XYZ file of C-alpha atoms in Angstrom:
562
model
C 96.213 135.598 119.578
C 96.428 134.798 115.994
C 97.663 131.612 115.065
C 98.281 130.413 110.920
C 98.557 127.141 110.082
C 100.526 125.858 106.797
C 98.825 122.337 106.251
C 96.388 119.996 107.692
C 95.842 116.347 107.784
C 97.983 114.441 110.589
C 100.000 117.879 112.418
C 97.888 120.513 111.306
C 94.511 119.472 112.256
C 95.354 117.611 115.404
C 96.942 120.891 115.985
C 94.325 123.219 115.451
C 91.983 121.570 117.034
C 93.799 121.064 119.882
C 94.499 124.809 120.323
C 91.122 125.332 120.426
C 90.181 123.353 123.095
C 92.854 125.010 125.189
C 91.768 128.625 123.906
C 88.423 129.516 122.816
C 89.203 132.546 121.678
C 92.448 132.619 119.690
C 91.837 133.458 115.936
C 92.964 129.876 113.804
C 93.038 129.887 110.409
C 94.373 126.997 108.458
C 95.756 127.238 104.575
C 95.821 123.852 102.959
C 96.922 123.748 99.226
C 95.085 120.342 98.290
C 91.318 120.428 98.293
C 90.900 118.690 101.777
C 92.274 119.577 105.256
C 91.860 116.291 106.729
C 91.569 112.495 105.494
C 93.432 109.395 105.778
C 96.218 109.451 103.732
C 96.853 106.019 105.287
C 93.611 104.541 103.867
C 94.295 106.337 100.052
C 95.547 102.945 98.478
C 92.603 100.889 100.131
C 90.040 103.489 97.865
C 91.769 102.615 94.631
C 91.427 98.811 95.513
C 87.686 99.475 96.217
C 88.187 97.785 99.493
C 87.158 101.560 101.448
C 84.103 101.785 98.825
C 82.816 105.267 100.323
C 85.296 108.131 98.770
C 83.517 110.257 102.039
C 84.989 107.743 104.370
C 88.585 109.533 103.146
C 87.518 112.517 104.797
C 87.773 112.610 108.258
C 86.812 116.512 108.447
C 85.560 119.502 105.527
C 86.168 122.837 106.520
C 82.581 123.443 107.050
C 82.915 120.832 109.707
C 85.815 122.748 111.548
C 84.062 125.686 111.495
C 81.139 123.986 113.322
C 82.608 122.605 115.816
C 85.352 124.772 116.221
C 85.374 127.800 114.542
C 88.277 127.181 112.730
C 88.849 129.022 109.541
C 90.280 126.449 107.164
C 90.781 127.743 103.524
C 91.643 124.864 101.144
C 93.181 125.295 97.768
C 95.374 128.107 99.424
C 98.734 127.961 99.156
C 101.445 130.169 101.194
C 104.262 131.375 98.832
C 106.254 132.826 101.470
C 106.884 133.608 104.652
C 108.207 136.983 106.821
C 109.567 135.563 109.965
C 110.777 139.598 110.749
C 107.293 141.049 109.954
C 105.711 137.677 110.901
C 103.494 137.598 107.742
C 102.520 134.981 105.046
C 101.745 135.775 101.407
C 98.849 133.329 100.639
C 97.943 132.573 97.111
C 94.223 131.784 96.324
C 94.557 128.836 93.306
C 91.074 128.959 92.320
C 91.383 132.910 91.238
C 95.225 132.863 91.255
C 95.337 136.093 93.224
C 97.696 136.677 96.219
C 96.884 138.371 99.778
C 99.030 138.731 103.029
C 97.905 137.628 106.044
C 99.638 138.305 109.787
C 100.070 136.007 112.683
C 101.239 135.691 116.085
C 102.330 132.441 116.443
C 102.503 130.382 113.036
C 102.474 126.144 112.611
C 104.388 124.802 109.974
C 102.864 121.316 108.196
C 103.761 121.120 105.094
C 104.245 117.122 104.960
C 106.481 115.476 102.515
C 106.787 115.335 98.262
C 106.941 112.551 96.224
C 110.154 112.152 95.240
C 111.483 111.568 91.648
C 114.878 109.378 91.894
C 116.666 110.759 88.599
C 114.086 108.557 86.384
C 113.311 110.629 82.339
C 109.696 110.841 81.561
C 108.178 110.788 85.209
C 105.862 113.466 83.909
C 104.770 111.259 81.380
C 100.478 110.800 81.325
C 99.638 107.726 83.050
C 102.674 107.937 85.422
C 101.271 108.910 88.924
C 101.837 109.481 92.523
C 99.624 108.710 95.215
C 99.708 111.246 98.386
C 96.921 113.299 98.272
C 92.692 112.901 98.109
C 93.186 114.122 94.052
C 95.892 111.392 93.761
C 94.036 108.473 94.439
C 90.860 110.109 92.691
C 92.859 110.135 89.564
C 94.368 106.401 89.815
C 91.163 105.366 90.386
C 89.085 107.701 87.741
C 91.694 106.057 85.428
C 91.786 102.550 86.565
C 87.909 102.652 86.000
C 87.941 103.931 82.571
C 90.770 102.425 81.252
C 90.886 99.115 82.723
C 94.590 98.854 82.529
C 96.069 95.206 82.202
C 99.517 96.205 83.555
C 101.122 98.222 86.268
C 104.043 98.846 87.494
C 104.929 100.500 90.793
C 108.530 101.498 91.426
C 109.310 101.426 94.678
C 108.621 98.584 97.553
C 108.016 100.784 100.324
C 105.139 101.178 102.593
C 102.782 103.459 99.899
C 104.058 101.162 97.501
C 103.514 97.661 98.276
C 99.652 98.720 99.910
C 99.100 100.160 96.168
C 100.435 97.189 94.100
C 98.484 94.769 96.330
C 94.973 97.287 95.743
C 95.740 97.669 92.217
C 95.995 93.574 92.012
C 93.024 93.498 93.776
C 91.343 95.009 90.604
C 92.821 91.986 88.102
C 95.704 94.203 86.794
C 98.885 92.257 86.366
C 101.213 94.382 88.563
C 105.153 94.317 89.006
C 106.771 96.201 91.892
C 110.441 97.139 91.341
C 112.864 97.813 93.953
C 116.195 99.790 93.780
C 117.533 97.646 96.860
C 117.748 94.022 97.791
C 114.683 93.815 99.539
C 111.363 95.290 100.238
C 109.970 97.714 103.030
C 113.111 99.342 104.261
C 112.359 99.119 108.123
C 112.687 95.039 107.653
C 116.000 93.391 107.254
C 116.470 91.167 104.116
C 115.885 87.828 106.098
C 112.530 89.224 107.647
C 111.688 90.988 104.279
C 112.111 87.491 102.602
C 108.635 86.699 103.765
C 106.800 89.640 102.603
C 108.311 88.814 99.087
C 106.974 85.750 99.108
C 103.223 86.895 100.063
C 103.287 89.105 97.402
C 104.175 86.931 94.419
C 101.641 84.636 96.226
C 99.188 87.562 96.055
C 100.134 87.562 91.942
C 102.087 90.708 92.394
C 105.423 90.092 90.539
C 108.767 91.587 92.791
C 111.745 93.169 90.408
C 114.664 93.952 93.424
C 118.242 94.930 92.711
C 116.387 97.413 89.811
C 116.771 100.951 88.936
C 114.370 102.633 86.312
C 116.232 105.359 84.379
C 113.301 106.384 81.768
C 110.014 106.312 80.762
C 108.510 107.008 77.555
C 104.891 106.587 75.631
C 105.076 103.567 73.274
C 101.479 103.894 71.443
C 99.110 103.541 74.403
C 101.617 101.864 76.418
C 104.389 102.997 78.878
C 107.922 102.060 77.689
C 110.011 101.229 80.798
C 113.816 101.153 80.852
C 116.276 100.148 83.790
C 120.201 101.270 84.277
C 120.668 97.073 83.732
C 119.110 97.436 80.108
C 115.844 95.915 80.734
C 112.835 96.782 78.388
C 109.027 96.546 79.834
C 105.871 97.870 78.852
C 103.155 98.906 81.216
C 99.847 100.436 80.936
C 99.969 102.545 83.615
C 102.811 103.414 86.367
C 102.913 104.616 90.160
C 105.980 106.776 91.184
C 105.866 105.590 95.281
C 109.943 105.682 95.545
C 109.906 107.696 98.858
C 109.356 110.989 100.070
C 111.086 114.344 101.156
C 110.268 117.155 103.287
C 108.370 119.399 101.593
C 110.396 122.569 103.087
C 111.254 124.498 100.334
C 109.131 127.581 101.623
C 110.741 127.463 105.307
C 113.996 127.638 103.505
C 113.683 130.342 101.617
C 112.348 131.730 104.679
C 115.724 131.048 107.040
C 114.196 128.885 108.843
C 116.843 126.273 109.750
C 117.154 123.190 107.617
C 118.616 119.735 108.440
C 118.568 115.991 107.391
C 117.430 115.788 103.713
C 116.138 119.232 104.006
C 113.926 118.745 106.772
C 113.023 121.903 109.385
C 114.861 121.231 112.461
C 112.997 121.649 115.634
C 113.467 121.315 119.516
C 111.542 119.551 121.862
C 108.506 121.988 121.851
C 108.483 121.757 118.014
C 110.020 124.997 117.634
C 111.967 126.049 114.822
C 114.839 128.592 114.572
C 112.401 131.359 113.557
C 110.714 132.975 117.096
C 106.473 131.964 117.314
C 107.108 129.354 114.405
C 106.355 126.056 115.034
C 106.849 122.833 112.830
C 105.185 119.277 112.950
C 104.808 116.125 110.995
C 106.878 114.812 108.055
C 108.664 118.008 107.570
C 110.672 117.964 110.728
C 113.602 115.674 111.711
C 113.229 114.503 115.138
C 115.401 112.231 117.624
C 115.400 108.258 116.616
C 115.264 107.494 120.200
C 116.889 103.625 119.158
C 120.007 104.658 117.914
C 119.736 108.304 119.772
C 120.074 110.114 115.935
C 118.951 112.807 114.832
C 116.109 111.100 111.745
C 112.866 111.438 109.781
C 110.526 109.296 110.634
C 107.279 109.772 108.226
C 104.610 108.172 110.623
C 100.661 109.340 110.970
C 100.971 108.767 114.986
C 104.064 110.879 115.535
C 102.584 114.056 113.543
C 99.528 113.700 115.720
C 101.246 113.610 119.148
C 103.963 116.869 117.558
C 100.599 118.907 116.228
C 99.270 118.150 120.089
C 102.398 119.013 121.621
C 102.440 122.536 119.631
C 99.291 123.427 120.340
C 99.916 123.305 124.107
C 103.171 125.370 123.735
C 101.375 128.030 121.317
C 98.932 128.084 124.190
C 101.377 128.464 126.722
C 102.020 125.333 127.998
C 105.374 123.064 128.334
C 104.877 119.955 126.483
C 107.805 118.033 124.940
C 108.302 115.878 122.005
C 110.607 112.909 123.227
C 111.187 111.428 120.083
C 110.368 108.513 117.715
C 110.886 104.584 117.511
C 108.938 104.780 114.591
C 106.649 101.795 115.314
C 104.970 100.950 111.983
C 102.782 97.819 110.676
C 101.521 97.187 107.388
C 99.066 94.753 105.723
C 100.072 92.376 102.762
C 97.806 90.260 101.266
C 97.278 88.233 104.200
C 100.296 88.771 106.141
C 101.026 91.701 108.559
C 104.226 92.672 109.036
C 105.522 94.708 111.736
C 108.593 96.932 113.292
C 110.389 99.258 115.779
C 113.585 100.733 116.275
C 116.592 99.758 114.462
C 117.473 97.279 112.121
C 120.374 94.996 111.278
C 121.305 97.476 108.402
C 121.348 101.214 110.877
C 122.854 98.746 114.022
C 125.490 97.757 111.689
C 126.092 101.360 110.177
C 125.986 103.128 113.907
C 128.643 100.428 114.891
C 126.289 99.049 117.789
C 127.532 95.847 119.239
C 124.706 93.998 119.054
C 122.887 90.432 119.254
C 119.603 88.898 118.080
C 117.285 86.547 118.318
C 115.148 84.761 116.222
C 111.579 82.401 116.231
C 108.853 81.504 114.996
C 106.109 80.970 117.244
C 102.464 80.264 116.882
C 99.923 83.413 117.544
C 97.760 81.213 120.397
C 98.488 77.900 121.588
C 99.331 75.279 119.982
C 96.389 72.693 121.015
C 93.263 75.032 119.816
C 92.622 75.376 116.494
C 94.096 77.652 114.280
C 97.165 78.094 114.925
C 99.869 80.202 112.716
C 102.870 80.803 112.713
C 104.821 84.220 113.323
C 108.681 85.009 112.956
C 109.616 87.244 115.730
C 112.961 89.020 115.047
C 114.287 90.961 118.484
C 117.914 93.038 118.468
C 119.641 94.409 121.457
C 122.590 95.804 123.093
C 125.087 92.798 124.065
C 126.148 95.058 127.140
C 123.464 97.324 127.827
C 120.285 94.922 127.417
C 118.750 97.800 125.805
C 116.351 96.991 123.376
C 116.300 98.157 119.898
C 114.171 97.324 117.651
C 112.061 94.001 116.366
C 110.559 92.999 113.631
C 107.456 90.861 112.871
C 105.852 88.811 110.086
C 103.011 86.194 110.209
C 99.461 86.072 109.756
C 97.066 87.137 113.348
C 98.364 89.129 116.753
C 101.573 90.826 114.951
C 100.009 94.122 116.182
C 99.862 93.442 119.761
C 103.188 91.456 119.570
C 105.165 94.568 118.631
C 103.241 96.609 120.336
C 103.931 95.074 123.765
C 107.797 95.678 122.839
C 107.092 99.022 121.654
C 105.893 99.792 124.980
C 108.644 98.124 127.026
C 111.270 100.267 124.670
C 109.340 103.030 125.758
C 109.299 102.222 129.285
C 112.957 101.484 129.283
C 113.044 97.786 130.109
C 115.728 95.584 129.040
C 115.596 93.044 126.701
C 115.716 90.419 129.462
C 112.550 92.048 131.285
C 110.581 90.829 128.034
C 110.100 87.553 129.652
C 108.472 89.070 133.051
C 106.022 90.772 131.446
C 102.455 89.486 132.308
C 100.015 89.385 129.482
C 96.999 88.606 129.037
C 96.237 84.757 128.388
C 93.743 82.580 126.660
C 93.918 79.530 124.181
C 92.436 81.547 121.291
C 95.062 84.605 121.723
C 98.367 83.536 123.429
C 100.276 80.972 125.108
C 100.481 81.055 128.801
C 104.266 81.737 127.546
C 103.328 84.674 125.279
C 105.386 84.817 121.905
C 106.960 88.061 123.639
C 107.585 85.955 127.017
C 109.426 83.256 124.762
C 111.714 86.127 123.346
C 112.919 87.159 126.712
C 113.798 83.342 127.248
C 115.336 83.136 124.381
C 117.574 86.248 125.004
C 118.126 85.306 128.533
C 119.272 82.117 127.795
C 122.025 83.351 125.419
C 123.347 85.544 127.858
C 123.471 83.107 130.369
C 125.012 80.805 127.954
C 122.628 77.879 128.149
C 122.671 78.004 124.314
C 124.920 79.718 121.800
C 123.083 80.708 118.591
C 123.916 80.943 114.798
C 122.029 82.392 112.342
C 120.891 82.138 108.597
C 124.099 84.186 107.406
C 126.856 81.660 108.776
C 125.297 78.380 107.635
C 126.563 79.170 104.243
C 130.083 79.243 105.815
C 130.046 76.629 107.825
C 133.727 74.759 108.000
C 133.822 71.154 107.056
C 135.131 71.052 110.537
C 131.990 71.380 111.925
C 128.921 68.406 112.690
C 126.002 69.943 111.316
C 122.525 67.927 112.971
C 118.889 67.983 111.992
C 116.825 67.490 114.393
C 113.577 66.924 112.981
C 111.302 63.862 112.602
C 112.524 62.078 109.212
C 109.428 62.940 107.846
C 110.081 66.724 108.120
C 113.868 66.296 107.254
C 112.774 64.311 103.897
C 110.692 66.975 102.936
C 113.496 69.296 103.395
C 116.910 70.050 104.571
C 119.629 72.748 104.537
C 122.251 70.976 102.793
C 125.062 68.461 104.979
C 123.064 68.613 108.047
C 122.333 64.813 109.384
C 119.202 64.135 110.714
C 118.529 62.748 114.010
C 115.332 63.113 115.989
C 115.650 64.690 119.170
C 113.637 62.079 120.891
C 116.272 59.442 119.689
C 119.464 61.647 120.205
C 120.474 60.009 123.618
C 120.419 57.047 122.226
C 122.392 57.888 119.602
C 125.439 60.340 120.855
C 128.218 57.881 119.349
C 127.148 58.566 116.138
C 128.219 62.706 116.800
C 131.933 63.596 116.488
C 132.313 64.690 119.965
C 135.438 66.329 118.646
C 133.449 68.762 116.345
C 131.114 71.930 117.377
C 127.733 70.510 116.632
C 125.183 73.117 114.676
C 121.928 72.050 115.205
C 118.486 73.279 112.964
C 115.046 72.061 113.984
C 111.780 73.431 112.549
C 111.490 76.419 114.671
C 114.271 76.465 117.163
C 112.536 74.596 119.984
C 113.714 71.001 119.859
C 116.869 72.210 118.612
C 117.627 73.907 121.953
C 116.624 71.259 123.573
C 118.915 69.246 121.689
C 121.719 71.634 122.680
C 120.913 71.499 126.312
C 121.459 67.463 125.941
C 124.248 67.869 123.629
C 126.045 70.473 125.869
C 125.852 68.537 129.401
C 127.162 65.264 127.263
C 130.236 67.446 126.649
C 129.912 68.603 123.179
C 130.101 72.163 122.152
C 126.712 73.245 120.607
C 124.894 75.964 118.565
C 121.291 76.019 118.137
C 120.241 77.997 114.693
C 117.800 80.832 115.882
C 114.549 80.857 112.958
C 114.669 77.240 112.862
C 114.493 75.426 108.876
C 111.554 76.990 107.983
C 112.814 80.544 108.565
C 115.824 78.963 106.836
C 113.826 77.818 103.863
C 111.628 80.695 103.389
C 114.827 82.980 103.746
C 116.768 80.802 101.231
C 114.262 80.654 98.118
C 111.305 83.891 98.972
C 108.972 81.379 98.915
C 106.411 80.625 101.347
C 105.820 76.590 102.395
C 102.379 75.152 101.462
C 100.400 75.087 104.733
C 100.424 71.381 104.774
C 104.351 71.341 104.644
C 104.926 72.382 108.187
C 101.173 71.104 109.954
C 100.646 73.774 113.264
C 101.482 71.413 116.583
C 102.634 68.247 115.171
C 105.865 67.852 117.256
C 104.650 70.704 119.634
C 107.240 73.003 117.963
């Protein structure tokens, strides 16, 4: 058996060396058009920042090495032009001598990946404007970062390649401004969760343009001249184009291959195409969003691995099957990590999905050793179903194993309730005996149950006059800051003290992080009054409310055990 592979990195090589381990003796040859058939594409940005200071450390394989150890036949700088699906051929061109050949196969793998994609913006071609998806990419950022010390950058686009290259090329003193096309940043967050990540990067230094669309750029001396659609002038010294990505399917089109979302291959379970013995992986492919149940690309490293393994074994003659994606994702910035999976407000919203949520901000271990900090947990779920789907994470240590944990339970297929029966593991340095994920399933159990009823950052802005809107903080929080009309008094006093509450009003309550507000409600509610407890609490309220990030000392870890 002869098996061709289009691409490496994530689907390709997983794939190929997969298939060899299930078949010593099939023929494999892989054609990759960049220079390298497999490095970390994730870790591209961290080279330019010097923070990965070994360029071999990129490379997680040469073609020498796949030959090796597994007599692969990987040709680099080979691109296929086209593809014969009848006479199940490729024509390959060689771009170091430019000549063509045609090569045969039984069973061919497509991984292509995705293209950088150019959003209508004159002058992208420009010198000095760059993208940053391949080994060469970053090699050039960083060949011209070093020799031309640029002052300025500017990075359009506030996705995931985007924001880890505007915080590595801050890293090198250049003055950098991101610039977003929507509201927020890093599309897989809502706007309230995304308001922290804007904050920790103009704490970083890295300056945040949202709302901005940049319709040309031209040379101004040694300068870049940028213009938006708004009529806003800026100069740069250097730009990087990181505003998304599209399948890079041209070839399977022009092939017959079918085509769906955003011209991506469409494939079935076993990563087969419409074309018999072809097979397709990675970013190329659409694949089910197994949240919403949608047909979706999902651009991930871990995905393309587990579809290049699942290929193999049907190429091989096995019957593995690709489920689908939540497209679980985390990111580092500055010194925040922010996490997700599944859905957000946005797609819940658009797919019509009756939904609720729940909000807090926990600490990462317990609250009485050292260290503390804080993390806001965002969870969504089915109001009917229990069905969980998707969260969202932000905060400084154990983001990663928070969504995680609820990655796994989506998997799994537990409801959002089930969250707070999950035993994990405990110690004062890493959790709470209630784990941050235990506290969630609280949380969303007690709103179905209706021991509280919630309302969140959107409605405090409309909140009637009708209404009795309570703080209850210590007065030294609330005097340090308070959503306006909201009276403070402490929960500690608050039994003292119901006479002063209109018991004829619905009483909002805000705390710092939705603890003693709850428990405020729970006294309110069996006193007769009709209560809401604000899910976040004031600091997810204040950080939400201004993209700024509190000075530690503002909101001291464990103070009133909230």
């Amino acid at each position: 058996m002869k098996v061709i592979i289009v691409g490496g990195v994530a689907g390709g090589a997983t794939a190929a060396a997969r298939l060899r381990r299930l078949d010593e003796k099939a023929e494999i040859i892989i054609f990759e058009k960049s220079g390298y058939v497999s490095y970390a594409n994730c870790g591209l940005p961290y080279y330019v920042g010097g923070v990965i200071g070994d360029f071999d450390e990129l490379t997680l394989q040469s073609p020498e090495g796949f030959f090796s150890r597994y007599r692969i036949d990987v040709r680099v700088r080979h691109e296929v032009v086209k593809i014969d699906t009848a006479a199940k051929t490729v024509d390959v061109r060689n771009l170091d001598t430019g000549k063509t050949f045609t090569e045969s196969y039984d069973k061919l793998l497509l991984s292509p990946g995705a293209r950088p994609v150019n959003p209508g913006i004159e002058g992208a071609d420009c010198k000095r404007v760059f993208t940053l998806r391949t080994v060469e990419d970053t090699v050039r950022i960083k060949a011209f970062a070093d020799a031309h010390k640029p002052a300025r950058a500017m990075v359009i686009g506030g996705g995931f390649i985007g924001l880890e290259t505007a915080e590595n090329l801050s890293r090198l003193n250049i003055d950098t401004t991101v610039v977003e096309f929507a509201d927020h940043i890093l599309g897989p967050f809502d706007r309230d969760m995304a308001s922290l990540l804007h904050a920790e990067m103009r704490r970083g230094g890295v300056k945040i343009m949202l709302k901005t669309a940049v319709s040309s750029i031209s040379e101004k001396g040694d300068a870049l001249l940028i213009e938006t659609q708004d009529g806003g002038k800026f100069e740069t010294d250097m730009v990087v184009l990181a505003a998304g990505v599209a399948p890079d399917t041209g070839l399977a089109a022009a092939a017959g291959i079918k085509t769906g979302i955003k011209g991506s291959i469409v494939v079935n379970k076993k990563m087969e195409t419409s074309a018999p013995d072809v097979y397709a992986v990675g970013d190329a492919v659409e694949v089910e969003n197994l949240a919403l149940g949608t047909r979706a690309l999902i651009s991930l490293a871990g995905p393309a691995n587990k579809q290049g393994r699942i290929a193999a074994d049907n190429i091989a003659g096995g019957n593995s099957e690709y489920d689908g994606s939540f497209g679980t994702s985390v990111i580092k910035v500055f010194s925040l990590t922010a996490a997700s999976v599944g859905a957000n407000e946005a797609q819940l919203k658009a797919a019509g999905k009756d939904y609720e949520k729940v909000v807090l901000s926990p600490l990462n271990h317990a609250g009485y050793y050292p260290g503390g900090k804080v993390m806001t947990m965002k969870v969504l779920f089915d109001k009917s179903t229990l069905k969980i789907y998707g969260a969202q994470i932000a905060g400084s240590e154990g983001v990663d194993k928070r969504i995680d944990v609820i990655a796994t339970a989506m998997r799994a297929g537990l409801s959002a309730v089930d969250l707070k029966d999950l035993e994990l593991a405990y110690a004062p340095p890493y959790s709470s005996a209630k784990d941050p994920v235990n506290v969630a399933g609280f949380m969303i159990e007690n709103v179905l149950t209706g021991k509280v009823k919630q309302f969140h950052y959107e409605d405090v802005a409309s909140l009637p006059s009708t209404v009795f809107k309570l703080d209850a903080r210590t007065p030294y929080e609330y005097a340090r800051g308070h959503a306006e009309g909201f009276v403070n008094i402490p929960l500690d006093e608050i039994r003292e003290r119901l006479d002063e509450i209109d018991k004829n009003k619905p009483v909002y309550v805000m705390c710092q992080s939705g603890l003693r507000s709850y428990l405020a409600c729970r006294i309110l509610a069996q006193n007769g009054f009709d209560c809401y407890n604000f899910s976040g609490g004031y600091r997810f309220y204040d950080i939400v409310s201004r993209d700024v990030l509190p000075a530690a000392s503002a909101y001291p870890c464990g103070k009133d055990k909230n």
